[in-house]
PDB file of C-alpha atoms in Angstrom:
ATOM      1  CA  UNK A   1     -95.500 -48.841 -51.307  1.00  0.00           C
ATOM      2  CA  UNK A   2     -94.201 -45.083 -52.054  1.00  0.00           C
ATOM      3  CA  UNK A   3     -93.649 -43.192 -48.963  1.00  0.00           C
ATOM      4  CA  UNK A   4     -95.588 -40.002 -48.374  1.00  0.00           C
ATOM      5  CA  UNK A   5     -92.633 -37.898 -49.471  1.00  0.00           C
ATOM      6  CA  UNK A   6     -92.082 -39.657 -52.646  1.00  0.00           C
ATOM      7  CA  UNK A   7     -95.750 -39.391 -53.445  1.00  0.00           C
ATOM      8  CA  UNK A   8     -95.410 -35.568 -54.005  1.00  0.00           C
ATOM      9  CA  UNK A   9     -93.119 -36.245 -56.925  1.00  0.00           C
ATOM     10  CA  UNK A  10     -94.933 -39.862 -58.386  1.00  0.00           C
ATOM     11  CA  UNK A  11     -98.214 -40.263 -59.066  1.00  0.00           C
ATOM     12  CA  UNK A  12     -98.349 -43.941 -57.542  1.00  0.00           C
ATOM     13  CA  UNK A  13     -97.258 -47.247 -59.113  1.00  0.00           C
ATOM     14  CA  UNK A  14    -100.076 -47.929 -61.685  1.00  0.00           C
ATOM     15  CA  UNK A  15    -101.531 -46.509 -64.739  1.00  0.00           C
ATOM     16  CA  UNK A  16    -104.971 -46.077 -63.079  1.00  0.00           C
ATOM     17  CA  UNK A  17    -103.637 -43.896 -60.333  1.00  0.00           C
ATOM     18  CA  UNK A  18    -101.552 -41.851 -62.731  1.00  0.00           C
ATOM     19  CA  UNK A  19    -104.647 -41.219 -64.727  1.00  0.00           C
ATOM     20  CA  UNK A  20    -106.359 -40.224 -61.986  1.00  0.00           C
ATOM     21  CA  UNK A  21    -104.102 -37.958 -61.057  1.00  0.00           C
ATOM     22  CA  UNK A  22    -104.249 -36.102 -64.350  1.00  0.00           C
ATOM     23  CA  UNK A  23    -108.107 -36.131 -63.836  1.00  0.00           C
ATOM     24  CA  UNK A  24    -107.576 -33.909 -60.751  1.00  0.00           C
ATOM     25  CA  UNK A  25    -105.268 -31.760 -62.603  1.00  0.00           C
ATOM     26  CA  UNK A  26    -107.685 -31.050 -65.291  1.00  0.00           C
ATOM     27  CA  UNK A  27    -109.991 -29.733 -62.635  1.00  0.00           C
ATOM     28  CA  UNK A  28    -107.338 -26.657 -61.738  1.00  0.00           C
ATOM     29  CA  UNK A  29    -106.924 -26.298 -65.519  1.00  0.00           C
ATOM     30  CA  UNK A  30    -103.916 -27.994 -65.777  1.00  0.00           C
ATOM     31  CA  UNK A  31    -102.958 -30.824 -68.345  1.00  0.00           C
ATOM     32  CA  UNK A  32    -100.793 -33.931 -67.602  1.00  0.00           C
ATOM     33  CA  UNK A  33     -97.629 -35.722 -69.443  1.00  0.00           C
ATOM     34  CA  UNK A  34     -97.509 -39.259 -68.207  1.00  0.00           C
ATOM     35  CA  UNK A  35     -94.283 -40.880 -68.067  1.00  0.00           C
ATOM     36  CA  UNK A  36     -93.995 -44.428 -66.834  1.00  0.00           C
ATOM     37  CA  UNK A  37     -90.751 -44.721 -65.000  1.00  0.00           C
ATOM     38  CA  UNK A  38     -87.807 -46.824 -66.520  1.00  0.00           C
ATOM     39  CA  UNK A  39     -84.628 -46.345 -68.450  1.00  0.00           C
ATOM     40  CA  UNK A  40     -81.352 -48.024 -69.947  1.00  0.00           C
ATOM     41  CA  UNK A  41     -82.794 -51.437 -70.701  1.00  0.00           C
ATOM     42  CA  UNK A  42     -80.596 -53.687 -72.177  1.00  0.00           C
ATOM     43  CA  UNK A  43     -82.772 -56.791 -72.384  1.00  0.00           C
ATOM     44  CA  UNK A  44     -85.472 -56.481 -75.544  1.00  0.00           C
ATOM     45  CA  UNK A  45     -88.124 -58.155 -73.460  1.00  0.00           C
ATOM     46  CA  UNK A  46     -88.080 -55.127 -70.670  1.00  0.00           C
ATOM     47  CA  UNK A  47     -88.454 -52.762 -73.433  1.00  0.00           C
ATOM     48  CA  UNK A  48     -90.948 -54.082 -75.204  1.00  0.00           C
ATOM     49  CA  UNK A  49     -92.808 -54.780 -71.999  1.00  0.00           C
ATOM     50  CA  UNK A  50     -92.630 -51.188 -71.279  1.00  0.00           C
ATOM     51  CA  UNK A  51     -94.072 -50.110 -74.651  1.00  0.00           C
ATOM     52  CA  UNK A  52     -96.860 -52.421 -74.532  1.00  0.00           C
ATOM     53  CA  UNK A  53     -97.741 -50.504 -71.257  1.00  0.00           C
ATOM     54  CA  UNK A  54     -97.588 -47.054 -73.194  1.00  0.00           C
ATOM     55  CA  UNK A  55     -99.829 -48.592 -76.345  1.00  0.00           C
ATOM     56  CA  UNK A  56    -102.427 -49.574 -73.442  1.00  0.00           C
ATOM     57  CA  UNK A  57    -101.677 -46.218 -71.660  1.00  0.00           C
ATOM     58  CA  UNK A  58    -102.365 -44.400 -74.626  1.00  0.00           C
ATOM     59  CA  UNK A  59    -105.454 -46.334 -75.393  1.00  0.00           C
ATOM     60  CA  UNK A  60    -106.738 -45.754 -71.882  1.00  0.00           C
ATOM     61  CA  UNK A  61    -106.261 -42.023 -72.408  1.00  0.00           C
ATOM     62  CA  UNK A  62    -107.966 -41.958 -75.880  1.00  0.00           C
ATOM     63  CA  UNK A  63    -111.189 -43.443 -74.130  1.00  0.00           C
ATOM     64  CA  UNK A  64    -111.395 -40.151 -71.810  1.00  0.00           C
ATOM     65  CA  UNK A  65    -111.981 -36.804 -72.225  1.00  0.00           C
ATOM     66  CA  UNK A  66    -108.693 -36.156 -70.008  1.00  0.00           C
ATOM     67  CA  UNK A  67    -106.288 -33.464 -71.165  1.00  0.00           C
ATOM     68  CA  UNK A  68    -103.215 -35.633 -71.252  1.00  0.00           C
ATOM     69  CA  UNK A  69    -100.300 -37.186 -73.263  1.00  0.00           C
ATOM     70  CA  UNK A  70     -97.505 -39.296 -72.682  1.00  0.00           C
ATOM     71  CA  UNK A  71     -93.725 -39.118 -72.533  1.00  0.00           C
ATOM     72  CA  UNK A  72     -91.273 -41.841 -73.522  1.00  0.00           C
ATOM     73  CA  UNK A  73     -87.588 -42.094 -72.731  1.00  0.00           C
ATOM     74  CA  UNK A  74     -85.507 -43.701 -75.927  1.00  0.00           C
ATOM     75  CA  UNK A  75     -83.385 -46.146 -73.499  1.00  0.00           C
ATOM     76  CA  UNK A  76     -86.450 -47.095 -72.124  1.00  0.00           C
ATOM     77  CA  UNK A  77     -88.091 -48.523 -75.197  1.00  0.00           C
ATOM     78  CA  UNK A  78     -84.881 -50.216 -76.699  1.00  0.00           C
ATOM     79  CA  UNK A  79     -82.199 -47.669 -77.879  1.00  0.00           C
ATOM     80  CA  UNK A  80     -79.761 -49.315 -75.287  1.00  0.00           C
ATOM     81  CA  UNK A  81     -80.600 -52.738 -77.033  1.00  0.00           C
ATOM     82  CA  UNK A  82     -80.180 -51.091 -80.634  1.00  0.00           C
ATOM     83  CA  UNK A  83     -81.290 -48.577 -83.090  1.00  0.00           C
ATOM     84  CA  UNK A  84     -84.044 -51.024 -84.371  1.00  0.00           C
ATOM     85  CA  UNK A  85     -85.429 -52.252 -81.396  1.00  0.00           C
ATOM     86  CA  UNK A  86     -85.965 -48.431 -80.474  1.00  0.00           C
ATOM     87  CA  UNK A  87     -87.440 -47.430 -83.745  1.00  0.00           C
ATOM     88  CA  UNK A  88     -89.859 -50.457 -83.731  1.00  0.00           C
ATOM     89  CA  UNK A  89     -91.133 -49.738 -80.055  1.00  0.00           C
ATOM     90  CA  UNK A  90     -91.463 -46.076 -80.797  1.00  0.00           C
ATOM     91  CA  UNK A  91     -93.267 -46.346 -84.174  1.00  0.00           C
ATOM     92  CA  UNK A  92     -95.867 -48.677 -82.483  1.00  0.00           C
ATOM     93  CA  UNK A  93     -96.437 -46.405 -79.592  1.00  0.00           C
ATOM     94  CA  UNK A  94     -96.754 -43.378 -81.819  1.00  0.00           C
ATOM     95  CA  UNK A  95     -99.301 -45.522 -84.154  1.00  0.00           C
ATOM     96  CA  UNK A  96    -101.601 -46.273 -81.410  1.00  0.00           C
ATOM     97  CA  UNK A  97    -101.197 -42.705 -79.947  1.00  0.00           C
ATOM     98  CA  UNK A  98    -102.247 -41.224 -83.279  1.00  0.00           C
ATOM     99  CA  UNK A  99    -105.175 -43.401 -83.783  1.00  0.00           C
ATOM    100  CA  UNK A 100    -106.425 -42.130 -80.382  1.00  0.00           C
ATOM    101  CA  UNK A 101    -105.289 -38.360 -80.953  1.00  0.00           C
ATOM    102  CA  UNK A 102    -102.973 -38.848 -77.780  1.00  0.00           C
ATOM    103  CA  UNK A 103     -99.734 -36.611 -78.133  1.00  0.00           C
ATOM    104  CA  UNK A 104     -96.496 -38.392 -77.576  1.00  0.00           C
ATOM    105  CA  UNK A 105     -93.469 -36.829 -76.239  1.00  0.00           C
ATOM    106  CA  UNK A 106     -89.917 -38.243 -76.624  1.00  0.00           C
ATOM    107  CA  UNK A 107     -87.861 -37.441 -73.948  1.00  0.00           C
ATOM    108  CA  UNK A 108     -83.952 -36.663 -74.676  1.00  0.00           C
ATOM    109  CA  UNK A 109     -81.128 -38.199 -72.539  1.00  0.00           C
ATOM    110  CA  UNK A 110     -77.523 -37.869 -72.920  1.00  0.00           C
ATOM    111  CA  UNK A 111     -75.625 -36.173 -75.859  1.00  0.00           C
ATOM    112  CA  UNK A 112     -74.932 -39.661 -77.389  1.00  0.00           C
ATOM    113  CA  UNK A 113     -78.674 -40.495 -78.291  1.00  0.00           C
ATOM    114  CA  UNK A 114     -79.252 -36.871 -79.659  1.00  0.00           C
ATOM    115  CA  UNK A 115     -78.992 -37.788 -83.168  1.00  0.00           C
ATOM    116  CA  UNK A 116     -80.975 -40.862 -83.147  1.00  0.00           C
ATOM    117  CA  UNK A 117     -83.461 -39.266 -81.307  1.00  0.00           C
ATOM    118  CA  UNK A 118     -83.958 -36.277 -83.569  1.00  0.00           C
ATOM    119  CA  UNK A 119     -84.090 -38.643 -86.841  1.00  0.00           C
ATOM    120  CA  UNK A 120     -86.912 -40.540 -85.328  1.00  0.00           C
ATOM    121  CA  UNK A 121     -88.706 -37.455 -84.205  1.00  0.00           C
ATOM    122  CA  UNK A 122     -88.287 -36.116 -87.793  1.00  0.00           C
ATOM    123  CA  UNK A 123     -89.547 -38.987 -89.197  1.00  0.00           C
ATOM    124  CA  UNK A 124     -92.410 -39.302 -87.091  1.00  0.00           C
ATOM    125  CA  UNK A 125     -93.640 -36.022 -86.820  1.00  0.00           C
ATOM    126  CA  UNK A 126     -94.001 -35.605 -90.572  1.00  0.00           C
ATOM    127  CA  UNK A 127     -95.776 -38.935 -90.451  1.00  0.00           C
ATOM    128  CA  UNK A 128     -98.293 -38.050 -88.213  1.00  0.00           C
ATOM    129  CA  UNK A 129     -98.605 -34.490 -89.039  1.00  0.00           C
ATOM    130  CA  UNK A 130     -97.181 -33.088 -85.682  1.00  0.00           C
ATOM    131  CA  UNK A 131     -98.379 -35.358 -83.200  1.00  0.00           C
ATOM    132  CA  UNK A 132     -94.893 -35.825 -81.686  1.00  0.00           C
ATOM    133  CA  UNK A 133     -92.549 -33.661 -79.826  1.00  0.00           C
ATOM    134  CA  UNK A 134     -89.092 -33.697 -78.458  1.00  0.00           C
ATOM    135  CA  UNK A 135     -87.358 -32.486 -75.700  1.00  0.00           C
ATOM    136  CA  UNK A 136     -83.795 -30.168 -76.565  1.00  0.00           C
ATOM    137  CA  UNK A 137     -81.105 -29.080 -73.948  1.00  0.00           C
ATOM    138  CA  UNK A 138     -79.988 -25.496 -73.574  1.00  0.00           C
ATOM    139  CA  UNK A 139     -76.540 -26.802 -72.297  1.00  0.00           C
ATOM    140  CA  UNK A 140     -75.554 -28.684 -75.219  1.00  0.00           C
ATOM    141  CA  UNK A 141     -73.547 -26.177 -77.726  1.00  0.00           C
ATOM    142  CA  UNK A 142     -75.375 -28.173 -80.578  1.00  0.00           C
ATOM    143  CA  UNK A 143     -78.854 -26.996 -79.813  1.00  0.00           C
ATOM    144  CA  UNK A 144     -79.191 -24.058 -82.078  1.00  0.00           C
ATOM    145  CA  UNK A 145     -78.314 -25.860 -85.085  1.00  0.00           C
ATOM    146  CA  UNK A 146     -80.658 -28.613 -83.836  1.00  0.00           C
ATOM    147  CA  UNK A 147     -83.688 -26.077 -83.305  1.00  0.00           C
ATOM    148  CA  UNK A 148     -82.875 -24.851 -86.939  1.00  0.00           C
ATOM    149  CA  UNK A 149     -83.562 -28.538 -88.060  1.00  0.00           C
ATOM    150  CA  UNK A 150     -86.699 -28.856 -85.652  1.00  0.00           C
ATOM    151  CA  UNK A 151     -88.223 -25.675 -87.256  1.00  0.00           C
ATOM    152  CA  UNK A 152     -89.328 -27.462 -90.257  1.00  0.00           C
ATOM    153  CA  UNK A 153     -90.739 -30.600 -88.472  1.00  0.00           C
ATOM    154  CA  UNK A 154     -94.394 -30.794 -87.442  1.00  0.00           C
ATOM    155  CA  UNK A 155     -94.711 -31.054 -83.798  1.00  0.00           C
ATOM    156  CA  UNK A 156     -93.867 -29.347 -80.498  1.00  0.00           C
ATOM    157  CA  UNK A 157     -90.325 -28.851 -78.979  1.00  0.00           C
ATOM    158  CA  UNK A 158     -89.687 -28.520 -75.274  1.00  0.00           C
ATOM    159  CA  UNK A 159     -86.732 -26.655 -73.964  1.00  0.00           C
ATOM    160  CA  UNK A 160     -84.987 -27.590 -70.868  1.00  0.00           C
ATOM    161  CA  UNK A 161     -81.694 -26.377 -69.321  1.00  0.00           C
ATOM    162  CA  UNK A 162     -80.293 -30.014 -69.458  1.00  0.00           C
ATOM    163  CA  UNK A 163     -79.707 -32.072 -66.333  1.00  0.00           C
ATOM    164  CA  UNK A 164     -77.069 -34.538 -67.768  1.00  0.00           C
ATOM    165  CA  UNK A 165     -73.108 -34.460 -66.778  1.00  0.00           C
ATOM    166  CA  UNK A 166     -71.623 -33.735 -70.395  1.00  0.00           C
ATOM    167  CA  UNK A 167     -68.441 -33.150 -71.237  1.00  0.00           C
ATOM    168  CA  UNK A 168     -67.230 -29.510 -71.333  1.00  0.00           C
ATOM    169  CA  UNK A 169     -66.147 -29.837 -74.921  1.00  0.00           C
ATOM    170  CA  UNK A 170     -69.801 -30.091 -75.826  1.00  0.00           C
ATOM    171  CA  UNK A 171     -71.687 -28.495 -73.040  1.00  0.00           C
ATOM    172  CA  UNK A 172     -71.737 -25.223 -70.818  1.00  0.00           C
ATOM    173  CA  UNK A 173     -71.001 -25.904 -67.530  1.00  0.00           C
ATOM    174  CA  UNK A 174     -71.643 -22.543 -65.813  1.00  0.00           C
ATOM    175  CA  UNK A 175     -75.225 -22.081 -64.830  1.00  0.00           C
ATOM    176  CA  UNK A 176     -75.108 -18.439 -65.525  1.00  0.00           C
ATOM    177  CA  UNK A 177     -74.136 -19.453 -69.213  1.00  0.00           C
ATOM    178  CA  UNK A 178     -76.868 -22.011 -69.314  1.00  0.00           C
ATOM    179  CA  UNK A 179     -79.239 -19.335 -68.265  1.00  0.00           C
ATOM    180  CA  UNK A 180     -78.393 -17.221 -70.768  1.00  0.00           C
ATOM    181  CA  UNK A 181     -78.278 -19.778 -73.561  1.00  0.00           C
ATOM    182  CA  UNK A 182     -81.878 -20.453 -72.689  1.00  0.00           C
ATOM    183  CA  UNK A 183     -82.820 -17.053 -73.059  1.00  0.00           C
ATOM    184  CA  UNK A 184     -81.332 -16.859 -76.380  1.00  0.00           C
ATOM    185  CA  UNK A 185     -82.935 -20.073 -77.613  1.00  0.00           C
ATOM    186  CA  UNK A 186     -86.103 -19.205 -76.610  1.00  0.00           C
ATOM    187  CA  UNK A 187     -86.192 -16.056 -78.674  1.00  0.00           C
ATOM    188  CA  UNK A 188     -85.020 -18.220 -81.689  1.00  0.00           C
ATOM    189  CA  UNK A 189     -87.869 -20.550 -80.751  1.00  0.00           C
ATOM    190  CA  UNK A 190     -90.442 -17.868 -80.703  1.00  0.00           C
ATOM    191  CA  UNK A 191     -88.875 -16.249 -83.778  1.00  0.00           C
ATOM    192  CA  UNK A 192     -88.412 -19.160 -86.021  1.00  0.00           C
ATOM    193  CA  UNK A 193     -91.423 -21.557 -84.943  1.00  0.00           C
ATOM    194  CA  UNK A 194     -94.673 -21.212 -86.111  1.00  0.00           C
ATOM    195  CA  UNK A 195     -96.352 -23.563 -83.072  1.00  0.00           C
ATOM    196  CA  UNK A 196     -95.194 -25.607 -80.441  1.00  0.00           C
ATOM    197  CA  UNK A 197     -92.835 -23.771 -78.199  1.00  0.00           C
ATOM    198  CA  UNK A 198     -92.978 -25.703 -74.597  1.00  0.00           C
ATOM    199  CA  UNK A 199     -90.936 -23.580 -71.955  1.00  0.00           C
ATOM    200  CA  UNK A 200     -89.543 -26.454 -69.406  1.00  0.00           C
ATOM    201  CA  UNK A 201     -88.805 -24.809 -66.530  1.00  0.00           C
ATOM    202  CA  UNK A 202     -89.506 -24.004 -63.172  1.00  0.00           C
ATOM    203  CA  UNK A 203     -87.717 -20.695 -63.369  1.00  0.00           C
ATOM    204  CA  UNK A 204     -89.774 -17.949 -62.938  1.00  0.00           C
ATOM    205  CA  UNK A 205     -87.538 -15.504 -64.723  1.00  0.00           C
ATOM    206  CA  UNK A 206     -87.641 -17.940 -67.849  1.00  0.00           C
ATOM    207  CA  UNK A 207     -91.513 -18.227 -67.629  1.00  0.00           C
ATOM    208  CA  UNK A 208     -91.562 -14.268 -67.681  1.00  0.00           C
ATOM    209  CA  UNK A 209     -89.410 -13.946 -70.155  1.00  0.00           C
ATOM    210  CA  UNK A 210     -91.490 -16.718 -72.568  1.00  0.00           C
ATOM    211  CA  UNK A 211     -94.307 -14.649 -71.568  1.00  0.00           C
ATOM    212  CA  UNK A 212     -92.890 -11.213 -73.294  1.00  0.00           C
ATOM    213  CA  UNK A 213     -91.683 -13.376 -76.079  1.00  0.00           C
ATOM    214  CA  UNK A 214     -95.210 -14.285 -76.844  1.00  0.00           C
ATOM    215  CA  UNK A 215     -96.643 -11.030 -76.481  1.00  0.00           C
ATOM    216  CA  UNK A 216     -93.998  -9.577 -79.094  1.00  0.00           C
ATOM    217  CA  UNK A 217     -94.317 -12.609 -81.526  1.00  0.00           C
ATOM    218  CA  UNK A 218     -97.474 -14.164 -80.906  1.00  0.00           C
ATOM    219  CA  UNK A 219     -96.304 -17.553 -80.992  1.00  0.00           C
ATOM    220  CA  UNK A 220     -98.335 -20.197 -79.265  1.00  0.00           C
ATOM    221  CA  UNK A 221     -96.628 -21.581 -76.240  1.00  0.00           C
ATOM    222  CA  UNK A 222     -97.084 -23.642 -72.978  1.00  0.00           C
ATOM    223  CA  UNK A 223     -95.098 -24.081 -69.698  1.00  0.00           C
ATOM    224  CA  UNK A 224     -94.085 -27.462 -68.654  1.00  0.00           C
ATOM    225  CA  UNK A 225     -93.300 -28.224 -64.822  1.00  0.00           C
ATOM    226  CA  UNK A 226     -92.532 -31.129 -62.912  1.00  0.00           C
ATOM    227  CA  UNK A 227     -95.023 -33.050 -60.468  1.00  0.00           C
ATOM    228  CA  UNK A 228     -94.257 -31.578 -57.030  1.00  0.00           C
ATOM    229  CA  UNK A 229     -92.416 -28.531 -57.799  1.00  0.00           C
ATOM    230  CA  UNK A 230     -93.885 -25.065 -57.674  1.00  0.00           C
ATOM    231  CA  UNK A 231     -97.536 -26.421 -57.825  1.00  0.00           C
ATOM    232  CA  UNK A 232     -98.975 -23.437 -56.281  1.00  0.00           C
ATOM    233  CA  UNK A 233     -96.963 -21.694 -59.444  1.00  0.00           C
ATOM    234  CA  UNK A 234     -98.412 -24.224 -62.118  1.00  0.00           C
ATOM    235  CA  UNK A 235    -102.034 -23.320 -60.879  1.00  0.00           C
ATOM    236  CA  UNK A 236    -101.467 -19.483 -60.867  1.00  0.00           C
ATOM    237  CA  UNK A 237    -100.275 -20.014 -64.461  1.00  0.00           C
ATOM    238  CA  UNK A 238    -103.208 -22.046 -65.436  1.00  0.00           C
ATOM    239  CA  UNK A 239    -105.669 -19.484 -63.767  1.00  0.00           C
ATOM    240  CA  UNK A 240    -103.850 -16.792 -65.900  1.00  0.00           C
ATOM    241  CA  UNK A 241    -104.855 -18.700 -69.017  1.00  0.00           C
ATOM    242  CA  UNK A 242    -101.240 -19.732 -69.804  1.00  0.00           C
ATOM    243  CA  UNK A 243    -101.338 -23.272 -71.310  1.00  0.00           C
ATOM    244  CA  UNK A 244     -99.793 -25.375 -68.151  1.00  0.00           C
ATOM    245  CA  UNK A 245     -98.847 -29.050 -68.306  1.00  0.00           C
ATOM    246  CA  UNK A 246     -97.450 -30.890 -65.464  1.00  0.00           C
ATOM    247  CA  UNK A 247     -94.884 -34.062 -66.330  1.00  0.00           C
ATOM    248  CA  UNK A 248     -96.141 -37.074 -64.216  1.00  0.00           C
ATOM    249  CA  UNK A 249     -94.048 -39.975 -63.363  1.00  0.00           C
ATOM    250  CA  UNK A 250     -95.562 -43.356 -62.188  1.00  0.00           C
ATOM    251  CA  UNK A 251     -94.594 -46.752 -61.939  1.00  0.00           C
ATOM    252  CA  UNK A 252     -92.624 -49.243 -59.472  1.00  0.00           C
ATOM    253  CA  UNK A 253     -89.190 -47.866 -60.464  1.00  0.00           C
ATOM    254  CA  UNK A 254     -89.877 -44.634 -58.471  1.00  0.00           C
ATOM    255  CA  UNK A 255     -87.075 -44.609 -55.980  1.00  0.00           C
ATOM    256  CA  UNK A 256     -84.242 -43.933 -58.690  1.00  0.00           C
ATOM    257  CA  UNK A 257     -86.524 -41.218 -59.909  1.00  0.00           C
ATOM    258  CA  UNK A 258     -87.226 -39.821 -56.930  1.00  0.00           C
ATOM    259  CA  UNK A 259     -83.374 -39.878 -55.867  1.00  0.00           C
ATOM    260  CA  UNK A 260     -82.030 -38.416 -58.987  1.00  0.00           C
ATOM    261  CA  UNK A 261     -84.455 -35.397 -58.847  1.00  0.00           C
ATOM    262  CA  UNK A 262     -83.712 -34.712 -55.256  1.00  0.00           C
ATOM    263  CA  UNK A 263     -79.699 -34.660 -55.994  1.00  0.00           C
ATOM    264  CA  UNK A 264     -79.936 -32.983 -59.509  1.00  0.00           C
ATOM    265  CA  UNK A 265     -80.115 -29.373 -58.147  1.00  0.00           C
ATOM    266  CA  UNK A 266     -79.879 -28.145 -54.612  1.00  0.00           C
ATOM    267  CA  UNK A 267     -83.263 -26.445 -55.273  1.00  0.00           C
ATOM    268  CA  UNK A 268     -84.869 -29.881 -55.648  1.00  0.00           C
ATOM    269  CA  UNK A 269     -83.339 -30.931 -52.472  1.00  0.00           C
ATOM    270  CA  UNK A 270     -84.848 -27.709 -50.759  1.00  0.00           C
ATOM    271  CA  UNK A 271     -88.245 -28.953 -52.350  1.00  0.00           C
ATOM    272  CA  UNK A 272     -88.133 -32.214 -50.962  1.00  0.00           C
ATOM    273  CA  UNK A 273     -87.167 -30.941 -47.622  1.00  0.00           C
ATOM    274  CA  UNK A 274     -90.009 -28.438 -47.627  1.00  0.00           C
ATOM    275  CA  UNK A 275     -92.459 -31.413 -48.412  1.00  0.00           C
ATOM    276  CA  UNK A 276     -91.318 -33.410 -45.434  1.00  0.00           C
ATOM    277  CA  UNK A 277     -91.607 -30.226 -43.096  1.00  0.00           C
ATOM    278  CA  UNK A 278     -95.016 -29.864 -44.637  1.00  0.00           C
ATOM    279  CA  UNK A 279     -93.938 -26.123 -45.695  1.00  0.00           C
TER     280      UNK A 279
END
């Protein structure tokens, strides 16, 4: 059973509970990105089992009128087993989702997974006509080049600041530098992308920057935030007719996710403390 504090960040242990959460989000004008918790499987059977659940989940979403999609981690569906396992499972999830008109996000993990993830999204984005999206991280020094490549790939791109502890040789380590680069990359996306800019940030400054870029360039965009973080702000954005999505994790592996979110940044720990205090 998930304790009350974790319930603020995780939508239960079952797909039914997560889908019900998306239904409640939709009533506030917010869409939901469902993520079954799990990662770094080294057993093919575990990866296949979670891929099976994603296939069932997209079919469940497809049978509803809900505004929702799914997001998968490469290491969850077989990347740590091998490239072939990853691609076979991702392909069948995307094929099932495409048949149901359900969008699929592919999360980005540490820098060692970047190339294989981008290769898969490049292929599937063209194959589905844009029914696949990918996350890129502002702290990685390679990201401007990755965005150049992705500008020609049908689908959406989510820009986040980056939470993995990457080597200084390939990643910016200072928060001020990451913030500076995030703003620059957002402008690159609004300038070069025809569609599909996803602002993955809780930072009001970045969200305001994205809004100004939209006014300047006219590029459609959306804002994505985590469940349990600035939810009043999410509702405010939706009420202002800004397309708003909430990342909704669920599943029995909730503890490691909750613990990681709390320790990633001091601000997240503060959110957890506020949840405990009810403020």
